[in-house]
């Protein structure tokens, strides 16, 4: 029975990490303020002859398609997409749906895991796992800093089974207002959120350890 308990603990810790990761993805995807800042300071709307407000309307339509399962087709007010682009956005939507499912499931398991540790006065157990986890975001950031373009390509090759993510601006003008700098900022934001989450749980663990 000991191995069963050990496996359960490993799954609960895995659930916690997946909860942080999936929650980070949700927060990053829906950080519309970040895109608005890019639209403002990079004058993205002017590239496609749209006002910032009109551009944001299209961006919200894209996010609605990616976030909501009941939005079955991508329809943006001022952009049309090629077949390959639509396939890519459908693939992205499937990944988003998977992320939301993972977040919902791990929210439940993480809640009960936290309550279990609190009830047993074992919140100190967060210390070592979170100290280890704190190294991951900086390592990813360092890899990105060396060559973000190569990292971005590798990221897409890992997640997608085809090359549909390589948009042609002649047919898919949407790519003109989704610059690499915006995606880089999204990765940076995700790294900051994850680092904060790990640091927060570490602080909980340290306080519990001091209280013993």
XYZ file of C-alpha atoms in Angstrom:
212
model
C 0.000 0.000 0.000
C 2.973 2.325 0.547
C 3.714 2.483 -3.188
C 0.096 3.429 -3.872
C 0.351 6.356 -1.462
C 3.646 7.398 -3.027
C 2.145 7.300 -6.522
C -0.830 9.321 -5.305
C 1.498 11.933 -3.823
C 3.449 12.175 -7.074
C 0.207 12.644 -8.987
C -0.919 15.357 -6.578
C 2.372 17.229 -6.965
C 2.130 16.826 -10.730
C -1.408 18.180 -10.539
C -0.155 21.235 -8.661
C 2.497 21.958 -11.296
C -0.031 21.451 -14.098
C -2.464 23.756 -12.307
C 0.153 26.510 -12.165
C 1.118 25.944 -15.805
C -2.427 25.766 -17.171
C -3.521 28.757 -15.095
C -0.516 30.717 -16.337
C -1.460 29.937 -19.930
C -5.043 31.102 -19.355
C -3.903 34.364 -17.754
C -1.358 35.005 -20.505
C -3.728 34.231 -23.367
C -6.319 36.615 -21.971
C -3.911 39.438 -21.143
C -5.633 41.713 -23.634
C -3.969 44.703 -21.985
C -0.634 43.439 -23.276
C -1.879 43.300 -26.854
C -3.448 46.743 -26.471
C -0.094 48.156 -25.369
C 1.570 46.601 -28.405
C -1.152 47.928 -30.685
C -0.683 51.399 -29.234
C 3.084 51.674 -29.142
C 3.848 49.657 -32.282
C 0.993 51.289 -34.210
C -0.180 47.873 -35.382
C -3.530 49.126 -36.632
C -1.839 51.504 -39.068
C -0.069 48.559 -40.705
C -3.434 47.210 -41.894
C -5.237 50.563 -42.093
C -7.321 50.034 -38.964
C -7.806 52.099 -35.845
C -6.597 50.599 -32.567
C -10.215 50.164 -31.460
C -11.142 48.327 -34.649
C -8.035 46.158 -34.368
C -8.933 45.248 -30.782
C -12.419 44.233 -31.956
C -10.819 41.727 -34.315
C -8.495 40.539 -31.570
C -11.415 39.956 -29.205
C -13.162 37.965 -31.943
C -10.048 35.814 -32.309
C -9.867 35.265 -28.542
C -13.566 34.377 -28.409
C -13.000 31.674 -30.992
C -9.963 30.303 -29.171
C -11.465 30.427 -25.668
C -15.091 29.393 -26.038
C -16.076 25.890 -27.194
C -19.446 27.106 -28.481
C -17.743 29.455 -30.984
C -17.237 26.921 -33.759
C -15.889 29.100 -36.580
C -13.400 31.934 -36.719
C -14.935 35.129 -38.046
C -13.076 38.396 -37.697
C -14.517 41.676 -38.838
C -11.604 42.788 -40.989
C -9.509 39.673 -41.586
C -10.056 36.583 -43.672
C -7.779 33.579 -43.425
C -6.412 30.969 -45.787
C -7.265 27.309 -45.328
C -3.913 26.574 -43.678
C -4.367 29.506 -41.272
C -7.823 28.291 -40.295
C -6.396 24.818 -39.679
C -3.696 26.326 -37.477
C -6.160 28.385 -35.457
C -8.316 25.254 -35.051
C -5.259 23.406 -33.717
C -4.571 26.273 -31.306
C -8.194 26.206 -30.171
C -7.936 22.470 -29.429
C -4.845 23.123 -27.303
C -6.660 25.919 -25.463
C -9.614 23.638 -24.778
C -7.246 20.986 -23.431
C -5.569 23.587 -21.219
C -8.920 24.687 -19.783
C -9.895 21.076 -19.032
C -6.536 20.472 -17.316
C -6.972 23.668 -15.287
C -10.465 22.695 -14.116
C -9.438 19.175 -13.110
C -6.227 20.238 -11.368
C -8.016 23.091 -9.600
C -10.042 20.449 -7.782
C -7.105 18.138 -7.030
C -4.867 21.036 -5.958
C -7.533 22.411 -3.629
C -7.959 19.088 -1.857
C -4.178 18.521 -1.808
C -3.651 21.915 -0.179
C -6.401 21.277 2.361
C -4.931 17.851 3.133
C -1.474 19.304 3.804
C -2.984 22.113 5.881
C -5.052 19.687 7.949
C -1.991 17.525 8.601
C 0.153 20.599 9.306
C 2.459 19.635 6.449
C 2.456 22.819 4.394
C 6.224 22.872 4.996
C 6.398 20.209 2.279
C 6.045 22.993 -0.296
C 9.568 24.219 0.451
C 11.764 21.766 -1.461
C 9.496 21.264 -4.519
C 9.002 25.012 -4.921
C 12.705 25.763 -4.443
C 13.360 23.328 -7.288
C 10.544 24.684 -9.452
C 11.836 28.255 -9.063
C 14.796 27.338 -11.272
C 12.649 26.344 -14.254
C 11.337 29.768 -15.402
C 14.803 31.425 -15.318
C 16.272 28.537 -17.322
C 13.542 28.926 -19.941
C 14.129 32.685 -19.954
C 17.861 32.154 -20.509
C 17.194 29.822 -23.449
C 14.817 32.400 -24.938
C 17.364 35.177 -24.483
C 20.005 33.302 -26.469
C 17.852 33.061 -29.596
C 14.140 33.736 -29.320
C 13.434 33.043 -32.993
C 14.933 29.564 -32.756
C 13.093 28.949 -29.489
C 9.824 30.101 -31.085
C 10.278 27.758 -34.053
C 11.132 24.832 -31.757
C 8.071 25.606 -29.621
C 5.796 25.405 -32.667
C 7.405 22.241 -34.011
C 6.825 20.535 -30.672
C 3.175 21.583 -30.396
C 1.995 21.357 -34.009
C 2.058 18.457 -36.419
C 2.315 20.616 -39.552
C 3.713 23.891 -40.890
C 0.389 25.728 -41.033
C 1.675 28.163 -38.425
C 3.936 29.679 -41.086
C 1.540 32.387 -42.287
C 1.907 34.191 -45.615
C 1.115 37.905 -45.021
C -0.204 38.156 -48.587
C -3.055 35.789 -47.715
C -3.204 36.068 -43.929
C -2.888 39.742 -42.994
C -3.585 38.887 -39.360
C 0.071 37.884 -38.989
C 1.082 41.494 -39.672
C -0.561 42.565 -36.410
C 0.766 39.605 -34.402
C 4.485 40.490 -34.313
C 7.174 38.264 -32.812
C 7.794 40.900 -30.137
C 4.255 40.416 -28.844
C 4.716 36.662 -28.551
C 8.055 37.192 -26.821
C 6.331 39.454 -24.290
C 3.685 36.758 -23.755
C 6.412 34.248 -22.897
C 8.026 36.748 -20.531
C 4.668 37.390 -18.848
C 4.094 33.641 -18.457
C 7.544 33.223 -16.913
C 6.863 36.044 -14.432
C 3.487 34.564 -13.436
C 4.934 31.086 -12.911
C 7.869 32.419 -10.932
C 5.495 34.395 -8.721
C 3.280 31.324 -8.177
C 6.216 29.139 -7.157
C 7.574 31.881 -4.893
C 4.145 32.262 -3.270
C 3.873 28.561 -2.456
C 7.464 28.616 -1.228
C 6.571 31.432 1.176
C 3.640 29.352 2.473
C 5.982 26.430 3.051
C 8.586 28.563 4.836
C 6.006 30.140 7.140
C 4.703 26.668 8.016
C 8.253 25.482 8.671
C 8.938 28.422 10.990
C 5.756 27.688 12.906
C 6.867 24.170 13.826
